[in-house]
GROMACS .gro file of C-alpha atoms in nm:
model
  462
    1MET     CA    1  -3.275  -3.209   0.808
    2SER     CA    2  -2.973  -3.281   0.608
    3ARG     CA    3  -2.972  -2.926   0.459
    4THR     CA    4  -2.958  -2.771   0.817
    5VAL     CA    5  -2.668  -2.997   0.899
    6PHE     CA    6  -2.466  -2.887   0.599
    7ALA     CA    7  -2.554  -2.516   0.665
    8LYS     CA    8  -2.428  -2.525   1.010
    9LYS     CA    9  -2.124  -2.715   0.879
   10ASP     CA   10  -2.042  -2.450   0.609
   11PHE     CA   11  -2.085  -2.178   0.876
   12LYS     CA   12  -1.863  -2.340   1.110
   13SER     CA   13  -1.594  -2.390   0.850
   14GLU     CA   14  -1.597  -2.038   0.724
   15LYS     CA   15  -1.570  -1.913   1.096
   16GLU     CA   16  -1.278  -2.141   1.155
   17PHE     CA   17  -1.086  -2.143   0.823
   18GLY     CA   18  -1.193  -1.797   0.682
   19PRO     CA   19  -1.434  -1.705   0.422
   20TRP     CA   20  -1.209  -1.778   0.115
   21LEU     CA   21  -1.170  -2.145   0.174
   22SER     CA   22  -1.508  -2.235  -0.006
   23GLN     CA   23  -1.380  -2.048  -0.320
   24ALA     CA   24  -1.057  -2.239  -0.346
   25CYS     CA   25  -0.961  -2.503  -0.629
   26ILE     CA   26  -0.701  -2.760  -0.477
   27LEU     CA   27  -0.481  -3.019  -0.684
   28VAL     CA   28  -0.384  -3.309  -0.450
   29ILE     CA   29  -0.074  -3.478  -0.594
   30ASP     CA   30   0.020  -3.820  -0.390
   31ASP     CA   31   0.115  -4.167  -0.518
   32GLU     CA   32  -0.058  -4.337  -0.214
   33PRO     CA   33  -0.456  -4.373  -0.292
   34GLY     CA   34  -0.528  -4.381   0.087
   35MET     CA   35  -0.361  -4.052   0.132
   36ARG     CA   36  -0.532  -3.903  -0.161
   37ASN     CA   37  -0.877  -4.004  -0.042
   38PHE     CA   38  -0.795  -3.884   0.314
   39LEU     CA   39  -0.717  -3.529   0.181
   40VAL     CA   40  -1.018  -3.528  -0.105
   41LYS     CA   41  -1.253  -3.622   0.196
   42ILE     CA   42  -1.119  -3.340   0.414
   43LEU     CA   43  -1.136  -3.073   0.135
   44LYS     CA   44  -1.391  -3.152  -0.071
   45PRO     CA   45  -1.687  -3.060   0.148
   46ARG     CA   46  -1.512  -2.735   0.226
   47CYS     CA   47  -1.376  -2.622  -0.114
   48LYS     CA   48  -1.528  -2.533  -0.450
   49LYS     CA   49  -1.304  -2.814  -0.632
   50VAL     CA   50  -1.063  -3.079  -0.543
   51VAL     CA   51  -0.891  -3.251  -0.823
   52GLU     CA   52  -0.627  -3.544  -0.750
   53ALA     CA   53  -0.316  -3.678  -0.950
   54SER     CA   54  -0.138  -3.995  -0.874
   55ASN     CA   55   0.213  -3.881  -1.001
   56THR     CA   56   0.380  -3.561  -1.127
   57GLU     CA   57   0.322  -3.637  -1.493
   58GLU     CA   58  -0.050  -3.630  -1.421
   59ALA     CA   59  -0.028  -3.335  -1.255
   60SER     CA   60   0.146  -3.160  -1.505
   61LYS     CA   61  -0.115  -3.232  -1.762
   62LEU     CA   62  -0.402  -3.097  -1.505
   63LEU     CA   63  -0.195  -2.769  -1.464
   64ASP     CA   64  -0.158  -2.730  -1.844
   65THR     CA   65  -0.563  -2.759  -1.886
   66GLY     CA   66  -0.693  -2.598  -1.550
   67HIS     CA   67  -0.626  -2.313  -1.272
   68PHE     CA   68  -0.554  -2.427  -0.938
   69ASP     CA   69  -0.504  -2.201  -0.614
   70VAL     CA   70  -0.341  -2.431  -0.404
   71VAL     CA   71  -0.131  -2.758  -0.482
   72ILE     CA   72  -0.078  -3.037  -0.198
   73LEU     CA   73   0.239  -3.213  -0.309
   74ASP     CA   74   0.383  -3.526  -0.155
   75ASN     CA   75   0.739  -3.500  -0.174
   76VAL     CA   76   0.851  -3.883  -0.201
   77MET     CA   77   0.702  -4.034  -0.508
   78PRO     CA   78   0.833  -4.309  -0.774
   79GLY     CA   79   0.990  -4.117  -1.043
   80GLN     CA   80   1.024  -3.752  -0.979
   81ASN     CA   81   0.999  -3.634  -0.635
   82GLY     CA   82   0.773  -3.340  -0.531
   83VAL     CA   83   1.087  -3.081  -0.477
   84ASP     CA   84   1.221  -3.149  -0.817
   85TRP     CA   85   0.892  -3.135  -0.998
   86LEU     CA   86   0.794  -2.811  -0.815
   87ARG     CA   87   1.137  -2.615  -0.898
   88GLU     CA   88   1.080  -2.743  -1.255
   89GLN     CA   89   0.695  -2.610  -1.265
   90ARG     CA   90   0.801  -2.265  -1.121
   91LYS     CA   91   1.051  -2.233  -1.416
   92VAL     CA   92   0.749  -2.304  -1.690
   93GLY     CA   93   0.485  -2.098  -1.541
   94PHE     CA   94   0.329  -2.227  -1.214
   95PHE     CA   95   0.158  -1.966  -0.994
   96ALA     CA   96  -0.036  -2.152  -0.754
   97ASP     CA   97   0.085  -2.160  -0.369
   98ALA     CA   98   0.225  -2.511  -0.298
   99ILE     CA   99   0.227  -2.718   0.029
  100LEU     CA  100   0.458  -3.004   0.057
  101ILE     CA  101   0.383  -3.305   0.258
  102THR     CA  102   0.619  -3.554   0.355
  103ALA     CA  103   0.722  -3.821   0.644
  104PHE     CA  104   1.084  -3.711   0.642
  105ALA     CA  105   1.148  -3.417   0.835
  106ASP     CA  106   1.511  -3.303   0.775
  107LEU     CA  107   1.634  -2.947   0.746
  108GLU     CA  108   1.785  -3.029   0.403
  109THR     CA  109   1.434  -3.111   0.252
  110ALA     CA  110   1.268  -2.816   0.418
  111ILE     CA  111   1.535  -2.590   0.278
  112SER     CA  112   1.513  -2.734  -0.054
  113ALA     CA  113   1.122  -2.717  -0.060
  114LEU     CA  114   1.138  -2.333   0.022
  115ARG     CA  115   1.402  -2.254  -0.250
  116ALA     CA  116   1.160  -2.454  -0.512
  117GLY     CA  117   0.862  -2.217  -0.412
  118ALA     CA  118   0.685  -2.417  -0.147
  119VAL     CA  119   0.494  -2.181   0.082
  120ASP     CA  120   0.430  -2.449   0.369
  121PHE     CA  121   0.568  -2.775   0.499
  122VAL     CA  122   0.345  -3.023   0.677
  123LEU     CA  123   0.477  -3.344   0.826
  124LYS     CA  124   0.324  -3.670   0.815
  125PRO     CA  125   0.120  -3.792   1.016
  126PHE     CA  126  -0.087  -3.489   1.042
  127ARG     CA  127  -0.449  -3.403   1.164
  128SER     CA  128  -0.720  -3.269   0.931
  129ASN     CA  129  -0.724  -2.923   1.106
  130GLN     CA  130  -0.355  -2.899   1.031
  131ILE     CA  131  -0.408  -2.941   0.644
  132LEU     CA  132  -0.708  -2.731   0.645
  133ASN     CA  133  -0.521  -2.456   0.824
  134ALA     CA  134  -0.239  -2.471   0.591
  135VAL     CA  135  -0.469  -2.427   0.290
  136ALA     CA  136  -0.669  -2.146   0.451
  137ARG     CA  137  -0.339  -1.971   0.514
  138CYS     CA  138  -0.228  -1.987   0.124
  139ILE     CA  139  -0.586  -1.875   0.012
  140ASP     CA  140  -0.577  -1.562   0.252
  141ARG     CA  141  -0.218  -1.500   0.149
  142MET     CA  142  -0.326  -1.495  -0.199
  143HIS     CA  143  -0.620  -1.266  -0.129
  144LEU     CA  144  -0.380  -1.027   0.039
  145ARG     CA  145  -0.125  -1.032  -0.224
  146ARG     CA  146  -0.400  -0.944  -0.452
  147GLU     CA  147  -0.557  -0.673  -0.277
  148ASN     CA  148  -0.218  -0.542  -0.185
  149PHE     CA  149  -0.117  -0.511  -0.575
  150LEU     CA  150  -0.424  -0.368  -0.658
  151LEU     CA  151  -0.418  -0.106  -0.430
  152ARG     CA  152  -0.066   0.000  -0.515
  153HIS     CA  153  -0.168  -0.031  -0.875
  154GLU     CA  154  -0.451   0.220  -0.829
  155LEU     CA  155  -0.204   0.452  -0.617
  156ASP     CA  156   0.058   0.439  -0.883
  157SER     CA  157  -0.233   0.505  -1.160
  158ASP     CA  158  -0.362   0.818  -0.966
  159ALA     CA  159  -0.710   0.650  -0.967
  160LYS     CA  160  -0.835   0.792  -0.632
  161GLU     CA  161  -1.079   1.006  -0.767
  162ASN     CA  162  -1.227   0.747  -0.972
  163ARG     CA  163  -1.225   0.478  -0.707
  164ARG     CA  164  -1.467   0.701  -0.516
  165ARG     CA  165  -1.706   0.755  -0.813
  166ASN     CA  166  -1.848   0.398  -0.896
  167LYS     CA  167  -2.150   0.524  -1.050
  168LEU     CA  168  -2.283   0.765  -1.318
  169ILE     CA  169  -2.418   1.110  -1.170
  170GLY     CA  170  -2.712   1.281  -1.351
  171LYS     CA  171  -3.055   1.267  -1.463
  172SER     CA  172  -3.021   1.379  -1.817
  173LYS     CA  173  -3.167   1.167  -2.099
  174LEU     CA  174  -2.831   1.095  -2.214
  175ILE     CA  175  -2.705   0.950  -1.897
  176THR     CA  176  -3.033   0.788  -1.828
  177ASN     CA  177  -3.005   0.593  -2.155
  178ILE     CA  178  -2.623   0.499  -2.104
  179ARG     CA  179  -2.737   0.389  -1.734
  180ASP     CA  180  -3.015   0.175  -1.889
  181THR     CA  181  -2.785   0.016  -2.148
  182LEU     CA  182  -2.513  -0.071  -1.891
  183HIS     CA  183  -2.775  -0.242  -1.679
  184ARG     CA  184  -2.889  -0.437  -1.985
  185VAL     CA  185  -2.522  -0.558  -2.068
  186ALA     CA  186  -2.387  -0.619  -1.693
  187PRO     CA  187  -2.517  -0.946  -1.664
  188LEU     CA  188  -2.360  -1.052  -1.991
  189PRO     CA  189  -2.014  -1.171  -2.087
  190SER     CA  190  -1.975  -0.928  -2.393
  191ALA     CA  191  -1.707  -0.692  -2.419
  192VAL     CA  192  -1.802  -0.327  -2.388
  193LEU     CA  193  -1.606  -0.034  -2.591
  194ILE     CA  194  -1.656   0.302  -2.408
  195THR     CA  195  -1.572   0.606  -2.632
  196GLY     CA  196  -1.599   0.981  -2.567
  197GLU     CA  197  -1.377   1.300  -2.501
  198SER     CA  198  -1.130   1.308  -2.209
  199GLY     CA  199  -1.277   1.371  -1.882
  200THR     CA  200  -1.626   1.273  -1.970
  201GLY     CA  201  -1.623   0.951  -1.719
  202LYS     CA  202  -1.530   0.667  -1.929
  203GLU     CA  203  -1.375   0.473  -1.632
  204VAL     CA  204  -1.688   0.579  -1.397
  205ALA     CA  205  -1.903   0.416  -1.678
  206ALA     CA  206  -1.684   0.092  -1.658
  207ARG     CA  207  -1.691   0.094  -1.295
  208THR     CA  208  -2.078   0.124  -1.303
  209LEU     CA  209  -2.071  -0.168  -1.544
  210HIS     CA  210  -1.886  -0.382  -1.294
  211SER     CA  211  -2.085  -0.272  -1.004
  212MET     CA  212  -2.411  -0.373  -1.179
  213SER     CA  213  -2.268  -0.722  -1.288
  214ASP     CA  214  -2.236  -1.066  -1.104
  215ARG     CA  215  -1.860  -0.987  -1.073
  216SER     CA  216  -1.919  -0.705  -0.858
  217ASP     CA  217  -1.772  -0.886  -0.552
  218LYS     CA  218  -1.435  -0.942  -0.751
  219ALA     CA  219  -1.167  -0.713  -0.848
  220PHE     CA  220  -1.221  -0.396  -1.089
  221VAL     CA  221  -0.842  -0.375  -1.257
  222PRO     CA  222  -0.804  -0.033  -1.445
  223VAL     CA  223  -0.522  -0.028  -1.676
  224ASN     CA  224  -0.415   0.288  -1.850
  225CYS     CA  225  -0.240   0.156  -2.166
  226SER     CA  226  -0.054   0.487  -2.237
  227THR     CA  227   0.135   0.504  -1.896
  228ILE     CA  228   0.281   0.164  -1.890
  229PRO     CA  229   0.634   0.181  -2.050
  230SER     CA  230   0.639  -0.060  -2.363
  231ASP     CA  231   0.941  -0.254  -2.251
  232ILE     CA  232   0.749  -0.370  -1.942
  233LEU     CA  233   0.411  -0.364  -2.078
  234GLU     CA  234   0.388  -0.734  -2.142
  235SER     CA  235   0.535  -0.851  -1.799
  236GLU     CA  236   0.280  -0.589  -1.627
  237LEU     CA  237  -0.024  -0.749  -1.802
  238PHE     CA  238   0.061  -1.107  -1.824
  239GLY     CA  239   0.308  -1.164  -1.535
  240SER     CA  240   0.632  -1.337  -1.557
  241VAL     CA  241   0.817  -1.630  -1.442
  242LYS     CA  242   1.153  -1.602  -1.243
  243ASN     CA  243   1.493  -1.614  -1.405
  244GLN     CA  244   1.578  -1.988  -1.480
  245ASN     CA  245   1.902  -1.922  -1.255
  246GLU     CA  246   1.701  -1.812  -0.945
  247ASP     CA  247   1.569  -1.993  -0.670
  248GLY     CA  248   1.292  -1.945  -0.405
  249ASP     CA  249   1.096  -1.655  -0.548
  250ASN     CA  250   0.750  -1.731  -0.674
  251PRO     CA  251   0.668  -1.622  -1.029
  252ARG     CA  252   0.501  -1.268  -1.064
  253ASP     CA  253   0.131  -1.231  -1.129
  254GLY     CA  254   0.023  -0.990  -1.379
  255LEU     CA  255  -0.275  -0.760  -1.404
  256PHE     CA  256  -0.491  -0.998  -1.613
  257ARG     CA  257  -0.446  -1.272  -1.334
  258TYR     CA  258  -0.528  -1.011  -1.083
  259ALA     CA  259  -0.864  -0.932  -1.239
  260ASN     CA  260  -0.929  -1.296  -1.264
  261GLY     CA  261  -1.302  -1.343  -1.173
  262GLY     CA  262  -1.351  -0.968  -1.205
  263THR     CA  263  -1.343  -0.693  -1.468
  264LEU     CA  264  -1.056  -0.563  -1.640
  265PHE     CA  265  -1.058  -0.223  -1.778
  266LEU     CA  266  -0.801  -0.129  -2.062
  267ASP     CA  267  -0.816   0.256  -2.101
  268GLU     CA  268  -0.669   0.445  -2.387
  269ILE     CA  269  -0.670   0.123  -2.587
  270SER     CA  270  -0.555   0.301  -2.896
  271ALA     CA  271  -0.201   0.349  -2.717
  272LEU     CA  272  -0.126  -0.010  -2.729
  273PRO     CA  273   0.173  -0.098  -2.915
  274HIS     CA  274   0.104  -0.256  -3.253
  275GLU     CA  275   0.269  -0.575  -3.170
  276MET     CA  276   0.049  -0.614  -2.820
  277GLN     CA  277  -0.259  -0.563  -3.014
  278GLY     CA  278  -0.190  -0.880  -3.177
  279THR     CA  279  -0.123  -1.053  -2.849
  280LEU     CA  280  -0.447  -0.904  -2.691
  281LEU     CA  281  -0.650  -1.019  -2.958
  282ARG     CA  282  -0.517  -1.409  -2.883
  283VAL     CA  283  -0.578  -1.335  -2.509
  284ILE     CA  284  -0.936  -1.223  -2.585
  285GLU     CA  285  -1.046  -1.500  -2.817
  286SER     CA  286  -0.848  -1.772  -2.626
  287ARG     CA  287  -0.897  -1.673  -2.272
  288LYS     CA  288  -0.558  -1.762  -2.207
  289ILE     CA  289  -0.235  -1.559  -2.114
  290ARG     CA  290   0.135  -1.692  -2.147
  291PRO     CA  291   0.356  -1.510  -1.885
  292VAL     CA  292   0.676  -1.390  -2.007
  293GLY     CA  293   0.927  -1.651  -1.992
  294SER     CA  294   0.672  -1.930  -1.941
  295THR     CA  295   0.613  -2.230  -2.191
  296ARG     CA  296   0.258  -2.283  -2.032
  297GLU     CA  297  -0.052  -2.076  -2.083
  298VAL     CA  298  -0.270  -1.993  -1.802
  299SER     CA  299  -0.674  -1.967  -1.821
  300ILE     CA  300  -0.806  -1.670  -1.726
  301ASP     CA  301  -1.193  -1.555  -1.658
  302VAL     CA  302  -1.229  -1.167  -1.693
  303ARG     CA  303  -1.485  -0.927  -1.836
  304PHE     CA  304  -1.336  -0.688  -2.077
  305ALA     CA  305  -1.406  -0.322  -2.087
  306PHE     CA  306  -1.228  -0.078  -2.321
  307ALA     CA  307  -1.214   0.294  -2.365
  308SER     CA  308  -1.088   0.544  -2.616
  309ASN     CA  309  -1.103   0.915  -2.646
  310VAL     CA  310  -0.990   0.890  -3.023
  311ASP     CA  311  -1.197   0.753  -3.316
  312LEU     CA  312  -1.068   0.388  -3.328
  313SER     CA  313  -1.227   0.347  -3.664
  314ALA     CA  314  -1.025   0.635  -3.809
  315ALA     CA  315  -0.698   0.478  -3.624
  316VAL     CA  316  -0.778   0.159  -3.825
  317GLU     CA  317  -0.776   0.330  -4.164
  318ALA     CA  318  -0.470   0.530  -4.064
  319GLY     CA  319  -0.304   0.172  -3.997
  320THR     CA  320  -0.227   0.256  -3.635
  321PHE     CA  321  -0.486   0.025  -3.481
  322ARG     CA  322  -0.563  -0.339  -3.609
  323ALA     CA  323  -0.882  -0.389  -3.787
  324ASP     CA  324  -0.934  -0.756  -3.643
  325LEU     CA  325  -0.884  -0.629  -3.276
  326TYR     CA  326  -1.125  -0.330  -3.355
  327TYR     CA  327  -1.390  -0.547  -3.470
  328ARG     CA  328  -1.355  -0.789  -3.175
  329ILE     CA  329  -1.365  -0.527  -2.910
  330ASN     CA  330  -1.650  -0.344  -3.053
  331VAL     CA  331  -1.918  -0.576  -2.973
  332LEU     CA  332  -2.120  -0.260  -2.779
  333GLN     CA  333  -2.003   0.069  -2.814
  334ILE     CA  334  -2.128   0.316  -2.555
  335GLU     CA  335  -2.030   0.702  -2.625
  336MET     CA  336  -2.007   0.901  -2.322
  337PRO     CA  337  -2.137   1.244  -2.400
  338PRO     CA  338  -1.957   1.570  -2.342
  339LEU     CA  339  -2.064   1.771  -2.053
  340ARG     CA  340  -2.173   2.045  -2.281
  341ASP     CA  341  -2.423   1.812  -2.417
  342ARG     CA  342  -2.575   1.723  -2.063
  343ILE     CA  343  -2.555   2.067  -1.928
  344GLU     CA  344  -2.841   1.979  -1.733
  345ASP     CA  345  -2.649   1.754  -1.495
  346VAL     CA  346  -2.389   2.032  -1.398
  347GLN     CA  347  -2.591   2.154  -1.092
  348GLU     CA  348  -2.598   1.786  -0.940
  349LEU     CA  349  -2.239   1.728  -1.022
  350VAL     CA  350  -2.142   2.058  -0.853
  351ASP     CA  351  -2.318   1.987  -0.535
  352LYS     CA  352  -2.177   1.641  -0.506
  353PHE     CA  353  -1.805   1.760  -0.583
  354MET     CA  354  -1.854   2.046  -0.333
  355GLN     CA  355  -1.962   1.822  -0.053
  356GLU     CA  356  -1.724   1.544  -0.123
  357ILE     CA  357  -1.411   1.757  -0.174
  358SER     CA  358  -1.469   2.017   0.109
  359PHE     CA  359  -1.479   1.730   0.345
  360GLU     CA  360  -1.152   1.571   0.182
  361LEU     CA  361  -0.976   1.898   0.225
  362GLY     CA  362  -1.123   1.969   0.567
  363VAL     CA  363  -1.259   2.326   0.469
  364PRO     CA  364  -1.624   2.440   0.474
  365GLU     CA  365  -1.854   2.419   0.186
  366LEU     CA  366  -1.876   2.748  -0.049
  367LYS     CA  367  -2.208   2.874  -0.141
  368VAL     CA  368  -2.319   2.850  -0.487
  369SER     CA  369  -2.494   3.139  -0.552
  370ASN     CA  370  -2.750   3.160  -0.841
  371ALA     CA  371  -2.520   3.351  -1.033
  372ILE     CA  372  -2.255   3.125  -1.010
  373ARG     CA  373  -2.496   2.836  -1.113
  374ARG     CA  374  -2.587   3.030  -1.418
  375GLY     CA  375  -2.243   3.090  -1.507
  376PHE     CA  376  -2.161   2.711  -1.478
  377SER     CA  377  -2.466   2.619  -1.701
  378ARG     CA  378  -2.370   2.881  -1.977
  379TYR     CA  379  -2.009   2.736  -1.988
  380ASP     CA  380  -1.893   2.492  -2.249
  381TRP     CA  381  -1.661   2.273  -2.006
  382PRO     CA  382  -1.403   2.160  -2.269
  383GLY     CA  383  -1.231   1.962  -2.000
  384ASN     CA  384  -1.572   1.814  -1.922
  385ILE     CA  385  -1.648   1.666  -1.591
  386ARG     CA  386  -1.271   1.664  -1.470
  387GLU     CA  387  -1.249   2.030  -1.554
  388LEU     CA  388  -1.571   2.084  -1.330
  389ARG     CA  389  -1.419   1.900  -1.051
  390ASN     CA  390  -1.083   2.065  -1.052
  391LEU     CA  391  -1.238   2.403  -1.064
  392ILE     CA  392  -1.455   2.311  -0.744
  393GLU     CA  393  -1.142   2.176  -0.573
  394ARG     CA  394  -0.945   2.501  -0.658
  395SER     CA  395  -1.232   2.728  -0.559
  396LEU     CA  396  -1.236   2.555  -0.201
  397ILE     CA  397  -0.868   2.602  -0.178
  398LEU     CA  398  -0.893   2.986  -0.266
  399ASN     CA  399  -1.221   3.021  -0.098
  400GLU     CA  400  -1.361   3.199  -0.369
  401PHE     CA  401  -1.519   3.111  -0.725
  402PRO     CA  402  -1.344   3.249  -1.057
  403PRO     CA  403  -1.472   3.614  -1.127
  404GLU     CA  404  -1.546   3.511  -1.473
  405PHE     CA  405  -1.836   3.280  -1.353
  406GLU     CA  406  -1.958   3.534  -1.093
  407GLY     CA  407  -1.994   3.804  -1.367
  408ILE     CA  408  -2.255   3.616  -1.569
  409GLU     CA  409  -2.605   3.749  -1.509
  410THR     CA  410  -2.925   3.645  -1.626
  411ASN     CA  411  -3.316   3.666  -1.584
  412ALA     CA  412  -3.339   3.472  -1.251
  413ASP     CA  413  -3.731   3.440  -1.268
  414ILE     CA  414  -3.674   3.216  -1.586
  415PRO     CA  415  -3.575   2.844  -1.531
  416ILE     CA  416  -3.209   2.799  -1.612
  417ASP     CA  417  -3.253   2.479  -1.809
  418ASP     CA  418  -3.511   2.614  -2.010
  419THR     CA  419  -3.345   2.919  -2.105
  420LEU     CA  420  -2.997   2.747  -2.216
  421GLN     CA  421  -3.188   2.468  -2.404
  422SER     CA  422  -3.388   2.721  -2.603
  423VAL     CA  423  -3.060   2.936  -2.673
  424GLU     CA  424  -2.894   2.625  -2.750
  425ARG     CA  425  -3.173   2.527  -2.984
  426GLN     CA  426  -3.196   2.846  -3.181
  427HIS     CA  427  -2.825   2.892  -3.233
  428ILE     CA  428  -2.770   2.536  -3.375
  429LEU     CA  429  -3.070   2.555  -3.616
  430ARG     CA  430  -2.964   2.893  -3.727
  431VAL     CA  431  -2.615   2.780  -3.811
  432LEU     CA  432  -2.771   2.454  -3.976
  433GLU     CA  433  -2.972   2.682  -4.186
  434GLU     CA  434  -2.694   2.884  -4.289
  435CYS     CA  435  -2.501   2.576  -4.401
  436GLY     CA  436  -2.826   2.432  -4.595
  437GLY     CA  437  -2.870   2.168  -4.357
  438ASN     CA  438  -2.515   2.016  -4.377
  439HIS     CA  439  -2.453   1.859  -4.051
  440ALA     CA  440  -2.095   1.812  -4.087
  441GLU     CA  441  -2.034   2.174  -4.176
  442ALA     CA  442  -2.251   2.304  -3.916
  443ALA     CA  443  -2.044   2.099  -3.655
  444ARG     CA  444  -1.735   2.245  -3.808
  445ARG     CA  445  -1.857   2.601  -3.753
  446LEU     CA  446  -1.994   2.500  -3.385
  447GLY     CA  447  -1.674   2.343  -3.292
  448VAL     CA  448  -1.854   2.033  -3.204
  449SER     CA  449  -1.865   1.670  -3.320
  450ARG     CA  450  -2.101   1.574  -3.619
  451LYS     CA  451  -2.253   1.316  -3.369
  452THR     CA  452  -2.348   1.580  -3.126
  453VAL     CA  453  -2.541   1.781  -3.411
  454ASP     CA  454  -2.698   1.449  -3.512
  455ARG     CA  455  -2.823   1.390  -3.159
  456LYS     CA  456  -2.963   1.718  -3.111
  457CYS     CA  457  -3.154   1.736  -3.451
  458ALA     CA  458  -3.272   1.374  -3.328
  459MET     CA  459  -3.405   1.507  -3.005
  460TRP     CA  460  -3.562   1.792  -3.147
  461ASN     CA  461  -3.708   1.595  -3.441
  462VAL     CA  462  -3.560   1.818  -3.714
   0.00000   0.00000   0.00000
């Protein structure tokens, strides 16, 4: 019976105060035990965590060790008052929304509270619904800020294409194995390093990892380390507190905090400046960040995924990438194969891109003839999946495929995949024989990586 009553109560609370209140962590600061007990009694059944402090000194210590979404702060307390404490905390790195409660409603106090960074002002005595609505507004505003920031960030980083593709496409053995590996590691907190040539779908793999994890309902934040200017990189990643001489504006959250609870994807990690590599290593190990201008570290809870289109081990040897950071992020490495090594997936990708892009452009789909499909399957795709997608979009705009693909003909009665696999196998084995079985030399002559030759030979048991 009691479980049924609580279930109804929780549903009513969510309906009345929004879906986010139950996930909120609240800090209550008041020197009066009766008021603290009243607030805790109201909030605790409806929020994830409620912690209380009897003075500002105790509250400061709690902020140093934990994360809170909202702070409910009494203004008149022995020693330091609430407004002065709030102003001080904003300057050393305090990012939570603050609600000031007071029994003295004068205009000067209200203005001082807003300038100090309070987002709401509640007059004593108040009813339980007043404080619940104030907290719910703070939580809703926090989530809206986060969503707006992430949307702007993705638009600025030109991630429109990758937002649509949140799963790996293809039935080839290589992609099936990668999908199985992602499924195995998704529930675990371990970092994942995704490598491969440009355009092979490293971010898509990271999004697939996120969607398979228990963090899928939280934010996925992609960061291209090569596109953020080095002079603002630290503040973009870790956030910053306001200038010591400014009043009113809240500290600026960084990408790490917006990814809190979700997945942070650091692409082109090799482009990270050397001094920032050491900072990132400390963040990964401590799970704490220090915003620019702050004297307080902020705890974070993120799943890390990294990507690189260069050989990081070679970068370590060259001295451009820290060895300790490389070994820290290289817990599980997933190599995305180039499209030429998974050519059997081309047809499925062509059909998907054709349907998707034609709808987006508002133009009819082009018929993909057998000759065009054979041409696609015989092409090496040096630009990988990105090149294939761009070619489909260009063909839809021009209403025709490039003539060089239409001109490739073969025996239509022979299955495409079998023919290609047979020709590929014969060619690679012939080159290997000419090189005396030297895989490195064969890879050089073929214009592919040594790993590609090794993988093919393993597949053919030669």
